[in-house]
Coordinates of C-alpha atoms and ligand atoms in Angstrom, one line a residue:
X1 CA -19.3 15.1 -25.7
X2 CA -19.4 11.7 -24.3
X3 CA -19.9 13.2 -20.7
X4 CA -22.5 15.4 -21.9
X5 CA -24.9 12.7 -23.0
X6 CA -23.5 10.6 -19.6
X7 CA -25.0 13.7 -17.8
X8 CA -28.1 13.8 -19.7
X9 CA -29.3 10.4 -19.3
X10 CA -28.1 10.6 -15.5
X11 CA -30.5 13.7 -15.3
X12 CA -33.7 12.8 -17.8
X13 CA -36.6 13.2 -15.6
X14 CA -38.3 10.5 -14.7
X15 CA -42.0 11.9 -15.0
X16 CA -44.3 11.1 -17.8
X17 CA -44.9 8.4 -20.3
X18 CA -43.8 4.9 -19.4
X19 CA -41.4 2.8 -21.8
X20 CA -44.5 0.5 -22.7
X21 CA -46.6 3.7 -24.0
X22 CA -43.7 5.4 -25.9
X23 CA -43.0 1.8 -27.4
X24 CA -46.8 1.8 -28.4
X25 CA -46.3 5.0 -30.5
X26 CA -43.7 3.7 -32.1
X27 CA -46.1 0.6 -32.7
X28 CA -43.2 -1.7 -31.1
X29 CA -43.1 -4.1 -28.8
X30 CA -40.9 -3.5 -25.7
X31 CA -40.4 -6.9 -23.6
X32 CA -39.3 -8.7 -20.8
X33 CA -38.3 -12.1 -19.7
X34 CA -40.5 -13.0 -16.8
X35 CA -39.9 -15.7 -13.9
X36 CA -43.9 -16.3 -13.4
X37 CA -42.8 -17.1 -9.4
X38 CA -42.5 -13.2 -8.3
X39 CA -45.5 -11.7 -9.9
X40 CA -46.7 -12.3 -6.5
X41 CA -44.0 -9.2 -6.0
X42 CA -46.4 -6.2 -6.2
X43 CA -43.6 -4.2 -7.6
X44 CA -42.3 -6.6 -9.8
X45 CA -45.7 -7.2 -11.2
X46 CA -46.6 -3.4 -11.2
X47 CA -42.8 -2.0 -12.7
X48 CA -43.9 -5.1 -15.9
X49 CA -47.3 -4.0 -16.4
X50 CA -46.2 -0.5 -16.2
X51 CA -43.2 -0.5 -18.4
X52 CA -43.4 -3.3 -20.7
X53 CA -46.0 -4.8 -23.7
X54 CA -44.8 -7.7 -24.3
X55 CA -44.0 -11.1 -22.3
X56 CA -41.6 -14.4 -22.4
X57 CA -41.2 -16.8 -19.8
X58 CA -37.5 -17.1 -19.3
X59 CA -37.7 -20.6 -18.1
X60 CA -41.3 -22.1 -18.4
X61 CA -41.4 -23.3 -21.4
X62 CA -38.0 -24.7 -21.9
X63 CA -38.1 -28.3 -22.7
X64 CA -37.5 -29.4 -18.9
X65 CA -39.7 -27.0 -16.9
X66 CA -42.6 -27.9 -19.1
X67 CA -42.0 -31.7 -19.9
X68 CA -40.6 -32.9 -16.9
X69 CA -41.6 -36.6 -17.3
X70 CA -42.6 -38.0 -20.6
X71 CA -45.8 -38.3 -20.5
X72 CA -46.7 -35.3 -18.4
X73 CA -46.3 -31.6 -18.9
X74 CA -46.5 -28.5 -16.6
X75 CA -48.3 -25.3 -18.2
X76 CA -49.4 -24.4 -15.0
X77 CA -46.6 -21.3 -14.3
X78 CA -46.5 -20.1 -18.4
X79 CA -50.4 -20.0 -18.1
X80 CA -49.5 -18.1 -14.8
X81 CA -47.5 -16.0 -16.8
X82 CA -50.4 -15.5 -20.0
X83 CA -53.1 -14.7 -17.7
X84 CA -51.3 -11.8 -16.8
X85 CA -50.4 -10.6 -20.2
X86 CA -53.9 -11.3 -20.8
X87 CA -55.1 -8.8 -17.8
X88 CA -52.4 -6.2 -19.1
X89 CA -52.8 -6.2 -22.9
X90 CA -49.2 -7.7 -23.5
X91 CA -47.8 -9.6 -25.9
X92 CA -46.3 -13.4 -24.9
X93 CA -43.2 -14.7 -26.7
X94 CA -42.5 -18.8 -25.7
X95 CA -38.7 -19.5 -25.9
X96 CA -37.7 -22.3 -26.4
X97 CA -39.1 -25.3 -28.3
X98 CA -35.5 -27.2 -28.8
X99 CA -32.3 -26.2 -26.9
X100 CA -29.4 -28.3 -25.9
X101 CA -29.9 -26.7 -22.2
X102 CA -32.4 -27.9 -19.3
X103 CA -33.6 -30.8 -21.0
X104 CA -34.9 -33.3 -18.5
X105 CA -33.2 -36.5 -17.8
X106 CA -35.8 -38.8 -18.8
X107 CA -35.2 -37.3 -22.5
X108 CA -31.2 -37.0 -22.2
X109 CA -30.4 -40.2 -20.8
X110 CA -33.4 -42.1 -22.5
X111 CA -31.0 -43.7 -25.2
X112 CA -34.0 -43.0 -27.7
X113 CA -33.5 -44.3 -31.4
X114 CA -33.9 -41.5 -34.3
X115 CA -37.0 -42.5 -34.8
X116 CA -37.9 -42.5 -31.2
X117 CA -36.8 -39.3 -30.6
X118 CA -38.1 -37.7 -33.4
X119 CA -41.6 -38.8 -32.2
X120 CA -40.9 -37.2 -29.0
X121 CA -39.8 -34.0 -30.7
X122 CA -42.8 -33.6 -32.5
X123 CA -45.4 -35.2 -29.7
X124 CA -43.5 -31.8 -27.9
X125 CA -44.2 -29.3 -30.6
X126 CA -47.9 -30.1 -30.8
X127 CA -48.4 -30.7 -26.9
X128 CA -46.7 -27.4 -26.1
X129 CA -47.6 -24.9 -28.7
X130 CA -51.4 -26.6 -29.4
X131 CA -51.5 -25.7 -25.5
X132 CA -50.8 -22.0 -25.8
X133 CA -52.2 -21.0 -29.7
X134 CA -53.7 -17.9 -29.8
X135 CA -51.8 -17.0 -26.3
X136 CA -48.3 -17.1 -27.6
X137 CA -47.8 -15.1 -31.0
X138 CA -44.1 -15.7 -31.6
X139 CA -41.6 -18.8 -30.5
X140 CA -37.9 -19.1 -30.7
X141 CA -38.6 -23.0 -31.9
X142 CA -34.5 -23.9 -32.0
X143 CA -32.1 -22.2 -29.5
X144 CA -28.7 -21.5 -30.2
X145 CA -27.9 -24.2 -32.5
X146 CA -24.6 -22.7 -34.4
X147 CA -21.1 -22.8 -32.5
X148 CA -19.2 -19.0 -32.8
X149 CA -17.4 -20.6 -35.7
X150 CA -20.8 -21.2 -37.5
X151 CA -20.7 -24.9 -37.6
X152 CA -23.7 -26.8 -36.5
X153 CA -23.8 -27.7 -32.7
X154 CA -23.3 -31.1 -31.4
X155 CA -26.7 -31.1 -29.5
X156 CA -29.0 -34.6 -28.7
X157 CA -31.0 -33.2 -31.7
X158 CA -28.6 -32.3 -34.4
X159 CA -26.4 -36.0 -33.2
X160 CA -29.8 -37.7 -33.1
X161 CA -31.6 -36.5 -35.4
X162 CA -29.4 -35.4 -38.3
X163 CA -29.0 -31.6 -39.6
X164 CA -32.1 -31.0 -41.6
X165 CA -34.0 -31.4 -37.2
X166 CA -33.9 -27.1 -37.8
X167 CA -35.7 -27.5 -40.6
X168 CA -38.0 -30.4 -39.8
X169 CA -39.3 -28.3 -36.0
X170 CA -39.9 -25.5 -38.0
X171 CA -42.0 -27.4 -40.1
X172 CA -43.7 -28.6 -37.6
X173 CA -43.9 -25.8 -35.3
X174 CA -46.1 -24.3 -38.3
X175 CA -48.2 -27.2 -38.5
X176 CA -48.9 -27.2 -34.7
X177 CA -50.0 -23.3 -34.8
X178 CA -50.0 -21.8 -38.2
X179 CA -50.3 -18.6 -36.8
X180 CA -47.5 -18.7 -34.5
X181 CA -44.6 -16.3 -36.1
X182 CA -41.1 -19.1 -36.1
X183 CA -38.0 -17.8 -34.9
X184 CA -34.1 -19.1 -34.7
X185 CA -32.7 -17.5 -31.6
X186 CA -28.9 -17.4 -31.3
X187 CA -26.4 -15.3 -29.1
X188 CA -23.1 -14.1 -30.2
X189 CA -25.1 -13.5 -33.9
X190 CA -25.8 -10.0 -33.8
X191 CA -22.7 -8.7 -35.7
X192 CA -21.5 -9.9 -38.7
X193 CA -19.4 -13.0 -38.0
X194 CA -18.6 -16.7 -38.6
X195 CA -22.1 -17.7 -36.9
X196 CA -24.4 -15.1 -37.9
X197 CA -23.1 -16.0 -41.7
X198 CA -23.7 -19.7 -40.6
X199 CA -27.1 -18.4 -39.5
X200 CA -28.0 -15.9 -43.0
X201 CA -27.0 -18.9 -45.3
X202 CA -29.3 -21.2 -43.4
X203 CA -32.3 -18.6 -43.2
X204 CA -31.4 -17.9 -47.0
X205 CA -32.0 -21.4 -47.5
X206 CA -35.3 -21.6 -45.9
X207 CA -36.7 -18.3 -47.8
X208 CA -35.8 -19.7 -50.4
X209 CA -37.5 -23.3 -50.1
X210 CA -40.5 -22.1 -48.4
X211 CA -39.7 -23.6 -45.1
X212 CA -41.8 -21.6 -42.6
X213 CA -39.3 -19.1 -40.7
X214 CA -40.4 -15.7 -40.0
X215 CA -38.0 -14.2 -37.9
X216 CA -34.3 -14.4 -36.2
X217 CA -33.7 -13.5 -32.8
X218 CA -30.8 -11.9 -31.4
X219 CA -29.8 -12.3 -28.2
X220 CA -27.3 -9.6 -26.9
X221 CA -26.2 -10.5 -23.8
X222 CA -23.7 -7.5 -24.2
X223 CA -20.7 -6.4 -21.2
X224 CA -19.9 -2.6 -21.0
X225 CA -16.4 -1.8 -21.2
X226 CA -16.4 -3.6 -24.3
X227 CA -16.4 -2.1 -28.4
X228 CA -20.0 -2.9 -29.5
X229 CA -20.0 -3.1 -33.1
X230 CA -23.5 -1.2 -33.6
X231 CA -22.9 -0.5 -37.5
X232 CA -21.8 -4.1 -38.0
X233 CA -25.3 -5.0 -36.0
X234 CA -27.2 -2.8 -38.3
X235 CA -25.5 -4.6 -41.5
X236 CA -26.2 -8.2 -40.1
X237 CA -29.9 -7.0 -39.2
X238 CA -30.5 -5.6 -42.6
X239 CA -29.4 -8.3 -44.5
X240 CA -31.3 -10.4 -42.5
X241 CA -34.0 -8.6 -43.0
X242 CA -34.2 -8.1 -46.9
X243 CA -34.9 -11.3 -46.7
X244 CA -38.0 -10.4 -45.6
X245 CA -37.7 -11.7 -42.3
X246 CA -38.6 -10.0 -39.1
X247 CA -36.1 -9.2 -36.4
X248 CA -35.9 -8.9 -32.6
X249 CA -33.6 -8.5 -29.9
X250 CA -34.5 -11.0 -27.6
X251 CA -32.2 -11.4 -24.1
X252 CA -30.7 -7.8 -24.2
X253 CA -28.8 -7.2 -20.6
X254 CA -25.2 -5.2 -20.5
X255 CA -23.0 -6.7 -17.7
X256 CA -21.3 -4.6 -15.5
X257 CA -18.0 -5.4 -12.7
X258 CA -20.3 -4.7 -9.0
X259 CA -18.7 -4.5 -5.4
X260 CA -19.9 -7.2 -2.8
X261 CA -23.2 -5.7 -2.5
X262 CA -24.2 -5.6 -6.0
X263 CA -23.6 -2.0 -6.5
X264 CA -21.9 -0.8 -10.0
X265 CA -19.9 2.4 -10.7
X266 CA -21.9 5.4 -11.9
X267 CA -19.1 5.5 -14.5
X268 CA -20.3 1.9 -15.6
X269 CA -23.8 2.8 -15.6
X270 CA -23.6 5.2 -17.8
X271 CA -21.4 3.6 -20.2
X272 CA -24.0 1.0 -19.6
X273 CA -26.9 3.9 -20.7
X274 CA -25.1 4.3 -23.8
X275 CA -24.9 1.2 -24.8
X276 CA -29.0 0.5 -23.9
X277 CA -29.5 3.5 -26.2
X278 CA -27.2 2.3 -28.9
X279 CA -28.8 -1.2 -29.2
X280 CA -32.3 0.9 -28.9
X281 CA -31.1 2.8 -32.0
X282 CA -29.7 -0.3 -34.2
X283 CA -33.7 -1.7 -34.0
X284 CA -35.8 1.0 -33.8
X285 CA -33.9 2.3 -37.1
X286 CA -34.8 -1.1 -38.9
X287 CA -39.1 -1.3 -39.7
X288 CA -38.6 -5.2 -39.2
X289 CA -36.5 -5.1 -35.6
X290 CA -40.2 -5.5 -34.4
X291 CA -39.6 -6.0 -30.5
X292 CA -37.0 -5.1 -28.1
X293 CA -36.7 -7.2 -25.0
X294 CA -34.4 -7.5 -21.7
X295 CA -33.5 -10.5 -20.2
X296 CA -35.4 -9.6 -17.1
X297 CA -35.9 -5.8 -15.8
X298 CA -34.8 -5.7 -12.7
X299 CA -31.3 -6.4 -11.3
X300 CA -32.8 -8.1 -8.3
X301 CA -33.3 -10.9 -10.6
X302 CA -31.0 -11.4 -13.1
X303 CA -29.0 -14.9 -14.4
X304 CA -25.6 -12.6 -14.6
X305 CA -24.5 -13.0 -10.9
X306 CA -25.2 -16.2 -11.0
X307 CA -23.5 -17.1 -13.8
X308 CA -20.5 -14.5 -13.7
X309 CA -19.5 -14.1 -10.0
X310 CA -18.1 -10.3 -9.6
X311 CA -20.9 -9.3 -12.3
X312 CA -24.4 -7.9 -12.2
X313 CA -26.2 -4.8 -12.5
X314 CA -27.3 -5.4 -15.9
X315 CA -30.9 -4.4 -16.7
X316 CA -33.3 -1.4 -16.9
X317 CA -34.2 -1.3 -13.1
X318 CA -32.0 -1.6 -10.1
X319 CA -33.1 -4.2 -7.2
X320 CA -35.2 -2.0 -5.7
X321 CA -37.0 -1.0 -9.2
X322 CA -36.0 2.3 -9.4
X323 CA -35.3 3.2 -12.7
X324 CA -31.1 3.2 -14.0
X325 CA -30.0 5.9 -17.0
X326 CA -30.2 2.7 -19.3
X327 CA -34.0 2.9 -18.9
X328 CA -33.3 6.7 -19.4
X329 CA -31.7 5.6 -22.1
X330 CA -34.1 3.6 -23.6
X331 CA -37.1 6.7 -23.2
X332 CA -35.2 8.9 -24.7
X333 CA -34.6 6.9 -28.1
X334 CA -38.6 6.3 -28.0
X335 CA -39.2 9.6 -27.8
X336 CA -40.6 10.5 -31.4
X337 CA -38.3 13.3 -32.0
X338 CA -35.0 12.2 -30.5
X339 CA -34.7 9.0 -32.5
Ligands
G3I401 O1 -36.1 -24.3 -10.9 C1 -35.0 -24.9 -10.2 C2 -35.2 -25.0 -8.8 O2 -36.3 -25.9 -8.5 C3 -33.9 -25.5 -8.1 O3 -34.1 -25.5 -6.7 C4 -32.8 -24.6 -8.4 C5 -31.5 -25.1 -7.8 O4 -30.3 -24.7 -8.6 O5 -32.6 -24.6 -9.8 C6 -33.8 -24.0 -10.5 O6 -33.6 -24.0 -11.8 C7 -32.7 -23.1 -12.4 C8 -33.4 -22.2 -13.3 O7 -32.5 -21.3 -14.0 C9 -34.5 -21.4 -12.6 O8 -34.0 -20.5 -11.7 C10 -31.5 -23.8 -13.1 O9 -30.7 -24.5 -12.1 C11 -30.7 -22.8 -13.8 O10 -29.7 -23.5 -14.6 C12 -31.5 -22.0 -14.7 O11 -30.7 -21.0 -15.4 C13 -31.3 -20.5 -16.5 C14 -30.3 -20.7 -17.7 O12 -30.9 -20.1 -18.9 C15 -30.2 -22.2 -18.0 O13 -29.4 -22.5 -19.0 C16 -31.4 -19.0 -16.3 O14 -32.4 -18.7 -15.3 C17 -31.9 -18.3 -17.6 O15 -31.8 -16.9 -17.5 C18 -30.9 -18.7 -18.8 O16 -31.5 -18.2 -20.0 C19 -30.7 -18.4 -21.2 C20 -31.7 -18.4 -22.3 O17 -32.7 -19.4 -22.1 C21 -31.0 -18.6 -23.7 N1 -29.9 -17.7 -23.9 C22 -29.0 -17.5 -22.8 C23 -29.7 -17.2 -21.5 C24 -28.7 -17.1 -20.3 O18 -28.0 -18.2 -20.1

């Protein structure tokens, strides 16, 4: 059985509609994180506008890249980067207003007071999402603030500015662009577990109080060869969801063991494939999983080799973007009557 669907997404033809138009039927959002740098690439820039509807810069608007001093900013590659959602009719995510990652050093070794700080938090908010209302429609404002056992993270901002900082960005993420949808963006959440119950008592909360969060944002940086707990998924995203909050999987990319040059096994690939169409499933199923987005699309540019020496191979296209059975995959729970 399992070899028979291995076969068939090895084999799905590639003609016909593109991810991005099936995704449009299905009046989803299928997305991409984007390094603004190679959409100079004509295939890079042509395989994104082809395939995908929706944007995020994976870098460019992280606290460092876009504040590098404190009292100058850099919009110049995310505005690279909305232009050409702009020209293409995408959508533009902006990850991430507070992370405890690629922070500039002028802000981590500034030795600011709480009161300091917290000015420079929300001078940030204003500066940054002020600059791109009306371009960006949906931010992960706080990054990964939970540890796996789902006790707050020892970040500059929870140590400096107490545990209610979640609750104040959001409040002023809202303020800065009240049309901006608010995510919390985690990894490791997506099944039911220590943090993403840390995570549903803390968006409970907020529902509950009226502090402004509209949606949670699941990561899945997922490895094949590994038991992915898709029912457990589905549970976590519909609890999160009666809430009345919106879903989406944010930084999906399934790892797989590659040789010296990069290459995978096809026997990895299409375990890979079947976990791409499993994840597919778990949000398509749910009418508030409302995007589905890669971390990347194309294995010539991916953060896994870089970060996992012996590992790559983990998105929708391979380096030469030619299309993998995960993107196969991916078509063939978008097609209306497969799902
Ligand atoms: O831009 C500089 C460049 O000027 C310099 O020459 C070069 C030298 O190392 O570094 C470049 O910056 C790198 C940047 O990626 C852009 O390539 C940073 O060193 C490197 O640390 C950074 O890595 C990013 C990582 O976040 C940082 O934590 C990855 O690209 C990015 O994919 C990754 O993304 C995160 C999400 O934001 C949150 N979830 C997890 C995910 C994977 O770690």
């Amino acid at each position: 059985m399992i070899r028979l669907a291995l076969l068939c997404l090895v084999l799905h033809p590639l003609s016909g509609q593109s991810l991005r138009e099936l995704a449009e039927q299905h009046k989803t959002r299928i997305g991409a994180a984007v390094a603004p740098a190679h959409l100079g690439e004509e295939p890079y820039a042509a395989t994104l506008a082809r395939e995908f509807n929706q944007v995020q810069p994976e870098n460019a608007t992280k606290f460092g890249p876009v504040h590098p001093a404190r009292d100058s900013y850099n919009f110049v590659p995310a505005d690279t980067l909305a232009a050409f959602a702009r020209e293409h009719q995408m959508a533009m995510r902006g990850h991430t207003l507070l992370w405890h990652r690629q922070n500039p050093r002028w802000l981590t070794e500034g030795n600011f007071k709480p009161e300091e700080l917290s000015a420079i938090l929300h001078e940030h908010i204003n500066s940054v999402m002020g600059h791109f209302a009306g371009q960006i429609y949906a931010w992960d404002v706080v990054n990964e603030a939970f540890n796996d056992d789902g006790t707050l993270r020892h970040t500059i901002w929870s140590d400096g500015l107490g545990p209610a900082y979640i609750e104040q960005a959001l409040r002023w993420a809202h303020e800065a662009d009240p049309k901006a949808l608010l995510f919390y963006n985690d990894y490791s959440a997506e099944a039911i577990n220590a943090k993403s119950d840390a995570i549903y008592k803390m968006a409970q909360d907020f529902k509950t109080r009226g502090v402004p969060l509209d949606g949670i944002g699941l990561q899945m940086h997922l490895r094949a060869r590994e038991s992915i707990p898709f029912e457990s998924m589905a549970a976590n995203i519909k609890r999160l969801t009666d809430l009345g909050l919106q879903v989406q999987i944010t930084e999906l990319d399934v790892r797989l063991p590659v040789d010296a040059s990069g290459v995978a096994s096809r026997g990895d690939l299409g375990l890979q494939a079947l976990i791409y169409r499993g994840i597919a499933r778990v949000c398509l199923l749910s009418a508030r999983c409302t995007a589905l987005q890669t971390w990347g699309f194309t294995d010539k540019y991916s953060w896994i080799p870089g970060e996992y020496p012996g590992f790559g191979a983990a998105l929708l296209f391979d380096a030469n973007y030619g299309p993998k059975a995960s993107y196969n995959a991916f078509r063939d729970l978008l097609m209306p009557s497969i799902k």
